[in-house]
Each structure stands twice: as C-alpha cells, then as structure tokens.
Coordinates of C-alpha atoms in Angstrom, one line a residue:
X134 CA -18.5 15.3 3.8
X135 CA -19.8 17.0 7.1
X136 CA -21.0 19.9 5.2
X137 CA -23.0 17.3 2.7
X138 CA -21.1 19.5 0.2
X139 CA -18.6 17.6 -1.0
X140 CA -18.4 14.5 -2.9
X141 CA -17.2 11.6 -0.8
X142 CA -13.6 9.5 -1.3
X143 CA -15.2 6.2 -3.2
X144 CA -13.0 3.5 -2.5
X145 CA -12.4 0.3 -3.1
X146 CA -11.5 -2.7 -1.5
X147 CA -9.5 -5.6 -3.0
X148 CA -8.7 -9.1 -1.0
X149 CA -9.3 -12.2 -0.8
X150 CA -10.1 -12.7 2.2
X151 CA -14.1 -12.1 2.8
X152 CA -13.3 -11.3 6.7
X153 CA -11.0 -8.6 5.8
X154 CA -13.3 -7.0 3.3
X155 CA -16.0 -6.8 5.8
X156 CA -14.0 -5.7 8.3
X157 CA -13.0 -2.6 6.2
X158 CA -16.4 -2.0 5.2
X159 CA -18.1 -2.1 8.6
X160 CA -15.7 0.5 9.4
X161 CA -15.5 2.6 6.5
X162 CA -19.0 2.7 6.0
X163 CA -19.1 4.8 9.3
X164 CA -16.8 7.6 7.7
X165 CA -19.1 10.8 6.6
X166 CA -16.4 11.1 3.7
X167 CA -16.1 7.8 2.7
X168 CA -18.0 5.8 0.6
X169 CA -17.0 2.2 -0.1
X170 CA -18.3 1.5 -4.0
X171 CA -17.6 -1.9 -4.5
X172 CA -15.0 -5.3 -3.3
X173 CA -13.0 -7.6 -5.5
X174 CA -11.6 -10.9 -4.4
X175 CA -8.4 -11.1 -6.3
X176 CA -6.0 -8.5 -8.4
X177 CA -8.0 -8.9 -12.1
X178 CA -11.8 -8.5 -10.6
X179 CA -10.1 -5.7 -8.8
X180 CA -8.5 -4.0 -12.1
X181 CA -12.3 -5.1 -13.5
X182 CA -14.2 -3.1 -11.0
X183 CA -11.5 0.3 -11.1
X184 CA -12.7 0.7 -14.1
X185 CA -16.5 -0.1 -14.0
X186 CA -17.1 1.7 -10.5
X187 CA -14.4 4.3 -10.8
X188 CA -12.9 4.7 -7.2
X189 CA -10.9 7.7 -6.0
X190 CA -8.8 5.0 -3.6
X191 CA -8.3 1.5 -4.5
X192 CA -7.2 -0.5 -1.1
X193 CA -5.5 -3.9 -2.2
X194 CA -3.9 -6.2 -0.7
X195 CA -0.5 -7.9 -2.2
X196 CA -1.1 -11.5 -1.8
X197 CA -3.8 -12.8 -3.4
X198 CA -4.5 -16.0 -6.0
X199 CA -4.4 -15.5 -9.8
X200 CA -3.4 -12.1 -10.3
X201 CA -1.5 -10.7 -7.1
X202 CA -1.3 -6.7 -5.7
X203 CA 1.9 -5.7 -7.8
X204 CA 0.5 -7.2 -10.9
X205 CA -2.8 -5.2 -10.8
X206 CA -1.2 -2.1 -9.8
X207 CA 1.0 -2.5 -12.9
X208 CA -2.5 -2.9 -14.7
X209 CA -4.2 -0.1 -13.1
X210 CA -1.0 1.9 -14.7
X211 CA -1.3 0.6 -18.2
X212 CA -4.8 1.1 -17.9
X213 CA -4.1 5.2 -17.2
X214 CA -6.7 4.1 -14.4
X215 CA -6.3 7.6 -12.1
X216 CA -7.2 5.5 -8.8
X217 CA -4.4 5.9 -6.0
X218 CA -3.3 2.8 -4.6
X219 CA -3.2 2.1 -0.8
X220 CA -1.7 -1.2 0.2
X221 CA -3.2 -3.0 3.0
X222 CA -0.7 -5.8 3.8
X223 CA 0.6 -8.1 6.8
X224 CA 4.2 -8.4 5.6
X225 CA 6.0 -6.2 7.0
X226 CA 9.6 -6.5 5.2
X227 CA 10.6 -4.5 2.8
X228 CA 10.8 -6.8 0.3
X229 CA 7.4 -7.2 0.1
X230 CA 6.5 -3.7 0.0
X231 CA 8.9 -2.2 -2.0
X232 CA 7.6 -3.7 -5.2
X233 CA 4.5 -2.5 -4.9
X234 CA 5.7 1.2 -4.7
X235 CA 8.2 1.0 -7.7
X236 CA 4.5 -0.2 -9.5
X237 CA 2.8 3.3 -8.6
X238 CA 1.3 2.6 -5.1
X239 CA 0.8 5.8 -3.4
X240 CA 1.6 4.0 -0.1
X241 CA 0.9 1.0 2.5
X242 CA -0.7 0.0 5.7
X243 CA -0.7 -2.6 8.1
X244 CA -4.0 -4.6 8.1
X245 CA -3.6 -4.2 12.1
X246 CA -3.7 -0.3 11.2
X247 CA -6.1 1.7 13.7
X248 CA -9.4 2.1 12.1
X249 CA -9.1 6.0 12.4
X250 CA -5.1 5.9 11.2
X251 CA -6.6 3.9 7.9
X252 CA -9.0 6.5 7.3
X253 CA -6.3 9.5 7.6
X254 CA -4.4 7.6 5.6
X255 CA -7.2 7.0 3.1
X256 CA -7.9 11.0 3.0
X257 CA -4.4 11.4 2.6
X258 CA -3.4 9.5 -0.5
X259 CA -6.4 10.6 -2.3
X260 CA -5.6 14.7 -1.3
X261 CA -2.4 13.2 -3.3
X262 CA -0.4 12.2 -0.7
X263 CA 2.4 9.4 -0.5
X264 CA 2.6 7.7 2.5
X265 CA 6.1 6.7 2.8
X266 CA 7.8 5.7 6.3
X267 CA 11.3 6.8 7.1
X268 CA 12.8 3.5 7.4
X269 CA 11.1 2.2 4.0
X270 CA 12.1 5.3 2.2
X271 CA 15.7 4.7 3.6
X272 CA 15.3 0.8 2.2
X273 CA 14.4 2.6 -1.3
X274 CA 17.0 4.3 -1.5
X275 CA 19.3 1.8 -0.4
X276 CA 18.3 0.2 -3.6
X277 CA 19.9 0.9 -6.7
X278 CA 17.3 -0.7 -9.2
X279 CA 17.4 0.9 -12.4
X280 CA 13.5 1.2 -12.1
X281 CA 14.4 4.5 -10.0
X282 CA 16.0 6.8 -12.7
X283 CA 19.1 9.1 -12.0
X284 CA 17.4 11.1 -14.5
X285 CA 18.9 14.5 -15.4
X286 CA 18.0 17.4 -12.3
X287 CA 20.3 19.9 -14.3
X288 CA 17.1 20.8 -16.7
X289 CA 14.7 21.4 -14.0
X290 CA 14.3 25.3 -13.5
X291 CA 14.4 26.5 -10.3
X292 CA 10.8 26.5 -9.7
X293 CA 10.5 22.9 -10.3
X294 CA 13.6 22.7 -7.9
X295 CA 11.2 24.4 -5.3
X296 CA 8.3 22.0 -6.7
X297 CA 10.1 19.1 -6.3
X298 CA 10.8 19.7 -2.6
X299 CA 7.3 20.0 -2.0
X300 CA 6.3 16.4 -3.4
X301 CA 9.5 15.2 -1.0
X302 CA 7.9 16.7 1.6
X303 CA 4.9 14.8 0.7
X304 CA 2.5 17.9 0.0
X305 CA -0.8 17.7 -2.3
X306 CA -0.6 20.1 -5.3
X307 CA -3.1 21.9 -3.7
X308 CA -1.1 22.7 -1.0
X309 CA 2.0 23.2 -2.9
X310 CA 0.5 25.5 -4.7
X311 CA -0.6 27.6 -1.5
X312 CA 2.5 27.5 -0.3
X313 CA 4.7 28.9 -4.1
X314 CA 0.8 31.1 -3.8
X315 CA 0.5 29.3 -7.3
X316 CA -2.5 28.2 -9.1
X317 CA -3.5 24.2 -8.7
X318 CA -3.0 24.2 -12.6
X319 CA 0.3 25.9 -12.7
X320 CA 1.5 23.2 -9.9
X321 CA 0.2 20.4 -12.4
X322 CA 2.1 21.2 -15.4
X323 CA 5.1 21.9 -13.3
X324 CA 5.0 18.2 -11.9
X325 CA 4.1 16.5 -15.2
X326 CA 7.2 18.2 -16.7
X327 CA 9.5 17.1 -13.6
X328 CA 8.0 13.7 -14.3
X329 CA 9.0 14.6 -17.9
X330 CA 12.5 15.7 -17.7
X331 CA 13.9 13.0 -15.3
X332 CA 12.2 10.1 -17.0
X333 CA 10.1 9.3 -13.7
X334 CA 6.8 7.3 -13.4
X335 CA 5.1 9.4 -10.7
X336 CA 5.1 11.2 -7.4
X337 CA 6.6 8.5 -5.3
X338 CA 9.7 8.2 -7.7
X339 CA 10.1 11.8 -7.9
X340 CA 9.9 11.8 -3.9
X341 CA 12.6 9.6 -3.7
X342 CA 14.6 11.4 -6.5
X343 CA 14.4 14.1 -5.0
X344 CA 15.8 12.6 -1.4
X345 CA 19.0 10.6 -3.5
X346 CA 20.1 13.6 -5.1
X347 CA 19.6 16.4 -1.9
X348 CA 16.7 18.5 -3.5
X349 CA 14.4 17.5 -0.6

C-alpha cells in the first residue's frame, strides 16, 4: 500500500518447518502491501487460524504431519473460507501438485521461488488470479478424472462464452470487466452462473474447461 490507502494482502503462512516460516516472513514483512497475520505448523492449525485471523492469501505447504496441504484446502472449501490458496512446495511432479488444484488452490510455487516472483505471485492470486504453468495445465488436461466435469457449454450465452475466455486467460474480474467495459458485479454473477451451468467448483476448473473444450 505505497499510497497508505489501501488495505494490505494479509496472509498467511502454513508449514511445518519453522526455518521456512521465518524465511517467508523476514521477507514478506518487507512488502508495503503485505502483511503476514499469523503461521500454522501443520494443515488443521492452519484451517484453525483462516478462520480466526481471516487472511486474503493462505500460503501452505503440501507435506506436512497430521493433516497434510490437500486435506486443509479441502477444509478451507467446506468451510466456504474465501482465502485463496497458494502452494509453496519442493515437489515438483505433477503428481504432487495436481491434487492440490482439483481441491481449489489458486496456484503453486517453488519454495526456491525468487523472493520478489513470490510476492507477484502473492498479489496475483489474491487480484484473483490462477497461477497455472503451461506444462501443468497440459498435465491437467491430460487427465481425465471425473473431478473436472465435461459439463454442458451449450447453455452458456455468449457473454459467458466471452467471460469464460477471460478466466482462461487468467484475468481478475476486475479486469474482465474492463475489458467487456462491465461492472465488477455484473462480471460476478456471470462467473457464479458459469460455475453453475457446468457443474464446476471454481475458477481453476472453469480455466481448464474452458482450454479442453476450445473456448479459451
């Protein structure tokens, strides 16, 4: 918040490794437009403390004793907890990964990530980004697990058609609704009821719909 105008991205950090959580902190304390609000050591104190302390970004990592990454995200979810999810792993196969985006995170980074590429990517996926690489997207789609819908893209109108494209592209509402010169609300409801009509969970599987079936 250079202009000590607007509210800063609160985020949280969840590992179980004490290093790692420092070392993200020393850095992300440094950020004018980041405030770090609180650490968890493993997936359930880090489901505990999203919804005590509220964070806009919720950086977890996937392997962790008791309650692991992809079964806190799936928490978060039931929860209705609005935090987006940035992974912060060392495994860098698919396999890993993958999981943890079919369970609504809103992307991943390498915990050898430059310090100023994590903060980018911390801006990014809370201006409702998803941080998706081309050759994990390609793995995701590669993938025929029934926890991607077909759905049914014959009962979007064509302005969810042209909505749809945009969250492809990887574009914030805002900025889809600049670009359709929409209002942020009218963007919204037009993405809940794509999310609707093709029986998806969020952006990321609309993203990828979108991709698998050429609306992109």
């Amino acid at each position: 918040m250079p202009d000590g105008t607007a509210e800063p991205i609160r985020v949280l950090l969840v590992d179980d490794h004490q290093v790692v959580r420092r070392g993200l902190r020393t850095f992300l304390e440094v950020q004018d437009d980041i405030e770090v609000v609180g650490e968890a050591a493993d997936g359930a104190e880090g489901v505990a403390k999203a919804r005590e302390l509220g964070p806009h970004v919720v950086l977890m990592d996937l392997k962790m004793p008791g309650v692991d990454g992809i079964e806190a995200l799936r928490r978060l979810k039931e929860e209705g907890n609005p935090a987006r999810v940035l992974i912060v792993t060392s495994f860098t196969e698919h396999r890993t990964v993958v999981p943890a985006l079919r369970a609504g995170a809103a992307g991943y980074v390498y915990k050898d990530v430059d310090p100023e590429a994590l903060a980018g990517a911390i801006r990014s996926v809370h201006a409702g980004h998803v941080l998706l690489q081309p050759e994990l997207a390609g793995a995701l789609l590669a993938d025929d697990s029934p926890r991607v819908p077909q759905g049914r893209g014959g009962t979007l109108t064509e302005r969810e058609r042209e909505v749809l494209g945009h969250i492809a592209d990887g574009q914030s509402n805002r900025e889809i609704a600049r670009a359709l010169n929409l209002s942020e609300k009218t963007v919204k409801t037009h993405v809940s009821n794509i999310l609707m009509k093709l029986d998806l969970a969020d952006r990321t599987q609309a993203a990828l719909w979108a991709v698998r079936h050429g609306s992109a």
